GROMACS .gro file of C-alpha atoms in nm:
model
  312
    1UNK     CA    1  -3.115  -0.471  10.761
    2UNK     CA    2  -3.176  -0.126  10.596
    3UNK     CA    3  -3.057  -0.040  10.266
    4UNK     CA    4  -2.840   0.274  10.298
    5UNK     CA    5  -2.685   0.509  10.031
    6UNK     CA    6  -2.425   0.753  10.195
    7UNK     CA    7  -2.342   1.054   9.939
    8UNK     CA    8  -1.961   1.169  10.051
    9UNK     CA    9  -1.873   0.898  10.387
   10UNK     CA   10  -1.479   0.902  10.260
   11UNK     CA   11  -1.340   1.086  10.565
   12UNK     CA   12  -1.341   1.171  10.934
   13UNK     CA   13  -1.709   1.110  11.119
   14UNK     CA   14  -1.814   0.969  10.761
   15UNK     CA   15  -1.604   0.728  10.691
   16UNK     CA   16  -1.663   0.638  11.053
   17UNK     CA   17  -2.041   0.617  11.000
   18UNK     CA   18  -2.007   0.415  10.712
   19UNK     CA   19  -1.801   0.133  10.927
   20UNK     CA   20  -2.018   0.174  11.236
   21UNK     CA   21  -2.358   0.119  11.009
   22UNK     CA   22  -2.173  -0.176  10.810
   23UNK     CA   23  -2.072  -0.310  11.135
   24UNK     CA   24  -2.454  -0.336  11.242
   25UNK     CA   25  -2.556  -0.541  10.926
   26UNK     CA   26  -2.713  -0.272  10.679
   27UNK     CA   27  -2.628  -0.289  10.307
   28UNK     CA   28  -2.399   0.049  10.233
   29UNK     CA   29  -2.360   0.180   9.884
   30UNK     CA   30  -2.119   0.484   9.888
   31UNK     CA   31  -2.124   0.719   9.647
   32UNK     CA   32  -1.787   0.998   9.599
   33UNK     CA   33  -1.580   1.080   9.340
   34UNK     CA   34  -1.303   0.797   9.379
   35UNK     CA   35  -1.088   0.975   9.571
   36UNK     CA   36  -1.097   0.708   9.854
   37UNK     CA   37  -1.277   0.384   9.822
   38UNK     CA   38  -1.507   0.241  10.110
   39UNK     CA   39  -1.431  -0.047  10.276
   40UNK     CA   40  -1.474  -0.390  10.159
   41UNK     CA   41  -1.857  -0.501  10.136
   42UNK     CA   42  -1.938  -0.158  10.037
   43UNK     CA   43  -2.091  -0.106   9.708
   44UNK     CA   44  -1.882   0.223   9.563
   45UNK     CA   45  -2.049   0.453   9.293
   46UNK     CA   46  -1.787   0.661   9.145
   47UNK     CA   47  -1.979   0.976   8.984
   48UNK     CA   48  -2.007   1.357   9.077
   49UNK     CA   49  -2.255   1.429   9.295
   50UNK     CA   50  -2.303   1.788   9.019
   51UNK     CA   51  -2.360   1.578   8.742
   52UNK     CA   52  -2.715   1.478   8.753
   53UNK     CA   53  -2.735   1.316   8.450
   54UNK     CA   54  -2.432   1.109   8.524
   55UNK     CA   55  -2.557   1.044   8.918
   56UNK     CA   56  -2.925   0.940   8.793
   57UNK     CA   57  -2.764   0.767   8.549
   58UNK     CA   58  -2.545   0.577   8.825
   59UNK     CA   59  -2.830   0.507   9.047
   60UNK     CA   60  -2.963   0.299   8.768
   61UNK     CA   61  -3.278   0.116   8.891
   62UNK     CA   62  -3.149   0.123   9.225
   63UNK     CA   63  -3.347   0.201   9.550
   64UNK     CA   64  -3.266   0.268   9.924
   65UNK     CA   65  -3.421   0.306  10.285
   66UNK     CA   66  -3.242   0.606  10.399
   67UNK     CA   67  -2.970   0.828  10.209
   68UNK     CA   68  -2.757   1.011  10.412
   69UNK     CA   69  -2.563   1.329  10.274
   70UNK     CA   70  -2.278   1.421  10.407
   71UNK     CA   71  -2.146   1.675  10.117
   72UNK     CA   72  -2.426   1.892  10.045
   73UNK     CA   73  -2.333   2.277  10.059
   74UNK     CA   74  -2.558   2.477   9.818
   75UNK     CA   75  -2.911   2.449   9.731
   76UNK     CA   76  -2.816   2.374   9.390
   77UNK     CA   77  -2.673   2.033   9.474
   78UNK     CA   78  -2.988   1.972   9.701
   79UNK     CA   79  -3.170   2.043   9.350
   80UNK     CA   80  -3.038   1.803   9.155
   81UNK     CA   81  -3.034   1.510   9.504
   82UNK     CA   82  -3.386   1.561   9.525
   83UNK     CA   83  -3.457   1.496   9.202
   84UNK     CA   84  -3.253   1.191   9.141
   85UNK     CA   85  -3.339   1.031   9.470
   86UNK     CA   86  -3.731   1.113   9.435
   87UNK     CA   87  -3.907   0.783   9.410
   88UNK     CA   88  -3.594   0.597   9.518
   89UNK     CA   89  -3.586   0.635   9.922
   90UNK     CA   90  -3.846   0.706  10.205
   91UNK     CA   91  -3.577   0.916  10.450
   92UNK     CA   92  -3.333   1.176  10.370
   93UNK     CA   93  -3.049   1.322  10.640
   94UNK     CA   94  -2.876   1.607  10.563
   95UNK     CA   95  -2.519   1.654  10.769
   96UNK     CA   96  -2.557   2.040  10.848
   97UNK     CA   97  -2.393   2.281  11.102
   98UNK     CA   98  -2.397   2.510  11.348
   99UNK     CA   99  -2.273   2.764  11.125
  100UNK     CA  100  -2.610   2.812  11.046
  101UNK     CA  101  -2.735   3.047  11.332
  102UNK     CA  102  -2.414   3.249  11.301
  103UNK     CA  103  -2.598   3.579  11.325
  104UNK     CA  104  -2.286   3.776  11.095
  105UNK     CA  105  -2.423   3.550  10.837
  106UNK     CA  106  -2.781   3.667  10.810
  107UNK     CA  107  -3.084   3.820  10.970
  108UNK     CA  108  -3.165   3.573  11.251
  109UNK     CA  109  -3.355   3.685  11.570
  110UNK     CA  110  -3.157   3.733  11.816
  111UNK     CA  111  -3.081   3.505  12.072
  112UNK     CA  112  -2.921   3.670  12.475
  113UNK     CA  113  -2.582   3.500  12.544
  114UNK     CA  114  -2.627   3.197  12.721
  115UNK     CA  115  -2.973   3.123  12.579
  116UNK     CA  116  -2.921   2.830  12.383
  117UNK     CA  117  -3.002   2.827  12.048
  118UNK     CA  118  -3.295   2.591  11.909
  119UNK     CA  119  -3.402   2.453  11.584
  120UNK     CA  120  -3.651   2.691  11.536
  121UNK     CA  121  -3.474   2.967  11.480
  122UNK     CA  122  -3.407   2.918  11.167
  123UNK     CA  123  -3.678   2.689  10.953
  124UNK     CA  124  -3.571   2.569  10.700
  125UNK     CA  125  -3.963   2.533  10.540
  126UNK     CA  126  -3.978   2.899  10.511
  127UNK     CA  127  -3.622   3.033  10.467
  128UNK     CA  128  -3.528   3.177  10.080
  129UNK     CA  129  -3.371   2.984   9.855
  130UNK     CA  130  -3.210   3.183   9.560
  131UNK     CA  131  -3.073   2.930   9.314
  132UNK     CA  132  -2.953   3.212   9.101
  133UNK     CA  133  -2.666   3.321   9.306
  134UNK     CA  134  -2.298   3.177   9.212
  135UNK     CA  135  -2.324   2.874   9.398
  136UNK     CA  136  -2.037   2.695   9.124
  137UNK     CA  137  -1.782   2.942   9.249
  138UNK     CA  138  -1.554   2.785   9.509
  139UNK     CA  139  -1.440   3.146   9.604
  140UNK     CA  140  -1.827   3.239   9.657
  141UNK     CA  141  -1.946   2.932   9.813
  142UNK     CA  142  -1.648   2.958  10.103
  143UNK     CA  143  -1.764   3.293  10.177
  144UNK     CA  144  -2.113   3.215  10.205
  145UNK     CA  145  -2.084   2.853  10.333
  146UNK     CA  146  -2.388   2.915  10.659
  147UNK     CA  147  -2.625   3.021  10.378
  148UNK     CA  148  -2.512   2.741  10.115
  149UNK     CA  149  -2.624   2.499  10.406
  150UNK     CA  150  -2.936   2.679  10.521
  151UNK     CA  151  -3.092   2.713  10.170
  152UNK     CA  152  -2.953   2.329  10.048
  153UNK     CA  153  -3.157   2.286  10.396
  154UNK     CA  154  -3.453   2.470  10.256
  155UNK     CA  155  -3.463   2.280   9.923
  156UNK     CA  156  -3.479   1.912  10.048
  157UNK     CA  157  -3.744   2.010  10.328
  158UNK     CA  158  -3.962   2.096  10.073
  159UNK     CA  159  -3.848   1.777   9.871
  160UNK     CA  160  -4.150   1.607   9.789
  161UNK     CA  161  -4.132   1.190   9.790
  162UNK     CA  162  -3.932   1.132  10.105
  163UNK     CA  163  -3.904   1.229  10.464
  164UNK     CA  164  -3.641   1.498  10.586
  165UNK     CA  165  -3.415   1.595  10.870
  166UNK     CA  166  -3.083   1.791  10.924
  167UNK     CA  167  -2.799   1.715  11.154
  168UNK     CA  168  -2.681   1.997  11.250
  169UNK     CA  169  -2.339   1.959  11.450
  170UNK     CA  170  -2.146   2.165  11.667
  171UNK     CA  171  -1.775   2.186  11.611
  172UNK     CA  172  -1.610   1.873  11.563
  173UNK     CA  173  -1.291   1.755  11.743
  174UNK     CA  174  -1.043   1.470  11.723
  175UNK     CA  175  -0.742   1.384  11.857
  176UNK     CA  176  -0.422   1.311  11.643
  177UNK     CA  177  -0.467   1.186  11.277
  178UNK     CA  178  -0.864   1.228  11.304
  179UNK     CA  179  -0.831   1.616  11.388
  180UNK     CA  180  -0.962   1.687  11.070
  181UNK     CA  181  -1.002   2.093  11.103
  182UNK     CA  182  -0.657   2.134  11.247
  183UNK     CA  183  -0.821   2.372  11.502
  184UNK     CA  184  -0.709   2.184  11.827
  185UNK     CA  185  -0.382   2.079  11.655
  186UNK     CA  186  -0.325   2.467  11.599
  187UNK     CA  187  -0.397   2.562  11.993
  188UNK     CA  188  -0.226   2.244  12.082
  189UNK     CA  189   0.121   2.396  11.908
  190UNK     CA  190   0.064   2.751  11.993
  191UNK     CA  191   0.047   2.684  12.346
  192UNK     CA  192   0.317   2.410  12.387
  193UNK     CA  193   0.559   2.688  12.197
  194UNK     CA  194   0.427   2.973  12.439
  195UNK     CA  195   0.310   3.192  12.071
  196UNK     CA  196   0.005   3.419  12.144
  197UNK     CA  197  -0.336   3.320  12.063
  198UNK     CA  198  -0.580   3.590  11.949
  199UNK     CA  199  -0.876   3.597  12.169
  200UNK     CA  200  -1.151   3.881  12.188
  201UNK     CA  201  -1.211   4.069  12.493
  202UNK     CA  202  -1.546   3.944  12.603
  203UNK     CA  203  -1.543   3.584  12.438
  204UNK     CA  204  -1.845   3.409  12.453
  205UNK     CA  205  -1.919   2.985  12.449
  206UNK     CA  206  -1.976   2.783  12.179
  207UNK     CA  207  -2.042   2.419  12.171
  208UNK     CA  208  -1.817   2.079  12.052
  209UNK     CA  209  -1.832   1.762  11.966
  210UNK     CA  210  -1.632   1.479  11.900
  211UNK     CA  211  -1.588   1.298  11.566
  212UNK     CA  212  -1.696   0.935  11.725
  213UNK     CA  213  -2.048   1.087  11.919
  214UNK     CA  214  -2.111   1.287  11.587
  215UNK     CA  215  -2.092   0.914  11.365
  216UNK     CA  216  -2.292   0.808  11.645
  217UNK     CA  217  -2.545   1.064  11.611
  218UNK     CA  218  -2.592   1.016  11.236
  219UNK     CA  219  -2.631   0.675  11.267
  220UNK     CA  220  -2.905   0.705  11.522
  221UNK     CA  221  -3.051   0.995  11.314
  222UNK     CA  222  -3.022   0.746  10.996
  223UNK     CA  223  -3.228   0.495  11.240
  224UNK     CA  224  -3.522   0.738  11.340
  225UNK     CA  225  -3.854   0.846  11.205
  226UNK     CA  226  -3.834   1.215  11.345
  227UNK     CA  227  -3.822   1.453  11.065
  228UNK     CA  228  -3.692   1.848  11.089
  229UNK     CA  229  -3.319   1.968  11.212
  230UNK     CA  230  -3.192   1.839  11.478
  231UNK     CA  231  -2.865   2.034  11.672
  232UNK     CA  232  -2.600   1.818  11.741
  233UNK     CA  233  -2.355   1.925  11.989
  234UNK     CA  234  -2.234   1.778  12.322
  235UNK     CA  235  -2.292   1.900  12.669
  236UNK     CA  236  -2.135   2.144  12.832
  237UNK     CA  237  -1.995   2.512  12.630
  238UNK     CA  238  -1.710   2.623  12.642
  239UNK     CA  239  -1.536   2.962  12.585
  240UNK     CA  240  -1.193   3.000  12.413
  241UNK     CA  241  -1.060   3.035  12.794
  242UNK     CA  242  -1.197   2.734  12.899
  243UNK     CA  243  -1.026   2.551  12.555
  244UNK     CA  244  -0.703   2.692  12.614
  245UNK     CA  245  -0.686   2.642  12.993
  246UNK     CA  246  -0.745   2.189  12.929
  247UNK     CA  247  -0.512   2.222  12.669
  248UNK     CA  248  -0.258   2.389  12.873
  249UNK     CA  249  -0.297   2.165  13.194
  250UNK     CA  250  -0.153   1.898  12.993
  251UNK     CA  251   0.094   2.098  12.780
  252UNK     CA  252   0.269   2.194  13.111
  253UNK     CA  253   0.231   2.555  12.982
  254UNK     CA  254   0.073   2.869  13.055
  255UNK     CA  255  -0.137   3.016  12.735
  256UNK     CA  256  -0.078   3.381  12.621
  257UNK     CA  257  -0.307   3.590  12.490
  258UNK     CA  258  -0.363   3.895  12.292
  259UNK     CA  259  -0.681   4.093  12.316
  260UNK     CA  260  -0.885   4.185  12.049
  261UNK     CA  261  -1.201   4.412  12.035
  262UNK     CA  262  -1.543   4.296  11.955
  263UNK     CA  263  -1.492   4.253  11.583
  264UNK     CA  264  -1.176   4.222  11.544
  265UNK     CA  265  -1.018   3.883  11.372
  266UNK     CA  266  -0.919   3.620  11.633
  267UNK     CA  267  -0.835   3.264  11.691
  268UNK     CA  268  -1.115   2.989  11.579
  269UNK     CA  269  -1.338   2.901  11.866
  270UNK     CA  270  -1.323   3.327  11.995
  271UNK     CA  271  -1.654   3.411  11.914
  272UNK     CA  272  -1.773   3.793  11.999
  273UNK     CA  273  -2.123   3.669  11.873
  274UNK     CA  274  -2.341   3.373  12.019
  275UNK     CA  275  -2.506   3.097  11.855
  276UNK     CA  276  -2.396   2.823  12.160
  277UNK     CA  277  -2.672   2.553  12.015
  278UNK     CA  278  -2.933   2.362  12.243
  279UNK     CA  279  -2.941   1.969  12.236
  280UNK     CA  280  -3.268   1.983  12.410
  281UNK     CA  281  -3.418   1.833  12.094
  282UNK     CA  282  -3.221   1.539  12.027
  283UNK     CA  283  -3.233   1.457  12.399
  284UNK     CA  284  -3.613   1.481  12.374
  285UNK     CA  285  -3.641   1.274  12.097
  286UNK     CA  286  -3.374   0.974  12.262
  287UNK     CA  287  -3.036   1.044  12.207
  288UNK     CA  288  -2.814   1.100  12.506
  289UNK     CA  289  -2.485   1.299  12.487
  290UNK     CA  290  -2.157   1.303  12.668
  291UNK     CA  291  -2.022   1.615  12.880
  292UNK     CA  292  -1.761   1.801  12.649
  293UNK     CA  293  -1.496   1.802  12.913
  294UNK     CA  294  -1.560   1.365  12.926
  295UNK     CA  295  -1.353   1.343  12.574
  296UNK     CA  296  -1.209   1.660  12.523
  297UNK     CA  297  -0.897   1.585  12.751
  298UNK     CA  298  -0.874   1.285  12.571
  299UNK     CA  299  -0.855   1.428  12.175
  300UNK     CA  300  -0.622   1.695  12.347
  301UNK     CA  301  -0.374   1.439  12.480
  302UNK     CA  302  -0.367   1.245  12.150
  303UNK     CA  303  -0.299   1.543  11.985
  304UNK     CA  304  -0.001   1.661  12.196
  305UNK     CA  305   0.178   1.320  12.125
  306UNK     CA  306   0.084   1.390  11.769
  307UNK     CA  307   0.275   1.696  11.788
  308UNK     CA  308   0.625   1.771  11.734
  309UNK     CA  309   0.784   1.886  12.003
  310UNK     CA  310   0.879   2.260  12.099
  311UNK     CA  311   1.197   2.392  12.001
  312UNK     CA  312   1.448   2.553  12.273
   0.00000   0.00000   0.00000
């Protein structure tokens, strides 16, 4: 039994880890702002991750194994975690994402399409961290949410007093009430209503996941002694084609697109830039991953019968 603090774990793949890790015996302490309670068994700190004074205060004299952190966005809350959890646990795991090599989002080397992307490309040991910038501004943060993750990253690498790794997953799909992004909901309805989805002329992959393999994932990454980030994305990319054409096998109807240049604004999951990630890491260091197309069929059925239905 491991003693394990999970900082957010109220929703979707968290809320999922925090049942799947209870399930195997650990003792959970959950820590959000109230807004949803864990489940029974569960020790529940109420308190704002922002407030340090009020978080340390929280922690009181308490210690963990591993702390898992699955709302960290900006390098200023990464601040204030490391320095109330110094001293108090030996591993830290950091959910992250693939947003992070998104190369509109900062100077990353480049990467050829269909290379997939690795770890290294962006470190977080060496990457800037500017805690001046206006991290407290929701309108600023949203904008600049790959470099809020890459620099909260940066800060807890260089954490002194416990070991270090990020999670950094794909895009995450459900099916019906767990689709949390709304993403495949949004195809879903677009294509079952035969409205045009924007796609850009030469769209390139990206990579998935689903919500259950990503809990998984954490879990086994809470588990582990490896330290660094770690991608987290399921085999087999797809391209916005490839999306629309499972969803419309089992809609019964034919997608329609619209064309957009290189640049232009289009559907989620059109990308004109790549970042596909590589799993060869995570595969390296144990952890084995289903094929996209195994569960994707699956979340996309769900979330038809989810769906209204079309009007005439």
């Amino acid at each position: 039994m491991q003693r394990i603090c999970v900082i957010g774990g109220s929703r979707y793949f968290g809320k999922l880890l925090v049942r799947r890790l209870q399930a195997a015996g650990h003792q959970l302490t959950v820590i959000n702002r109230g807004s949803t309670p864990p489940p029974p068994g569960v020790e529940h700190l109420v308190v704002d991750r922002d407030d340090e004074a009020a978080l340390t205060a929280a922690l009181a004299s308490r210690t963990f194994d591993v702390v898992v952190d699955q709302v960290c966005y900006t390098p200023v809350q990464a601040a204030i975690a490391a320095r109330a959890f110094a001293g108090r646990t030996r591993r830290y795991v950091m959910t992250s994402t693939i947003e992070v090599y998104d190369p509109a989002t900062a100077a990353l080397p480049t990467v050829p399409p269909g290379t997939p992307v690795t770890e290294d490309t962006v470190d977080p040991a060496s990457w800037r961290v500017a805690m001046d910038l206006p991290w407290h501004d929701d309108a600023y943060l949203e904008a600049h949410y790959a470099e809020g993750k890459r620099q909260a990253e940066a800060v807890l690498a260089r954490a002194a007093g416990f070991e270090f790794t990020s999670v950094r997953s794909a895009h995450v799909l459900g099916g019906g009430a767990m689709e949390f992004t709304g993403r495949l909901a949004h195809y879903a309805g677009r294509i079952t209503r035969g409205e045009e989805i924007t796609v850009h002329a030469k769209a390139l992959p990206t990579v998935f996941i689903h919500y259950e393999e990503l809990a998984d994932l954490l879990r086994w990454a809470t588990m582990a002694d490896f330290t660094g980030p770690v991608n987290a994305c399921s085999d087999g990319p797809l391209d916005v084609h490839d999306l629309a054409a499972i969803i419309a096998t089992q809609a019964g109807r034919e997608p329609v697109y619209r064309t957009v240049p290189a640049g232009g604004e289009a559907s989620a999951f059109s990308f004109d830039r790549h970042y596909a990630m590589s799993n060869a890491r995570a595969k390296e260091l144990g952890f084995s991953f289903a094929h996209t197309t195994d569960w994707l069929p699956g979340a996309v059925a769900e979330t038809l019968t989810a769906a209204p239905s079309p009007t005439a």
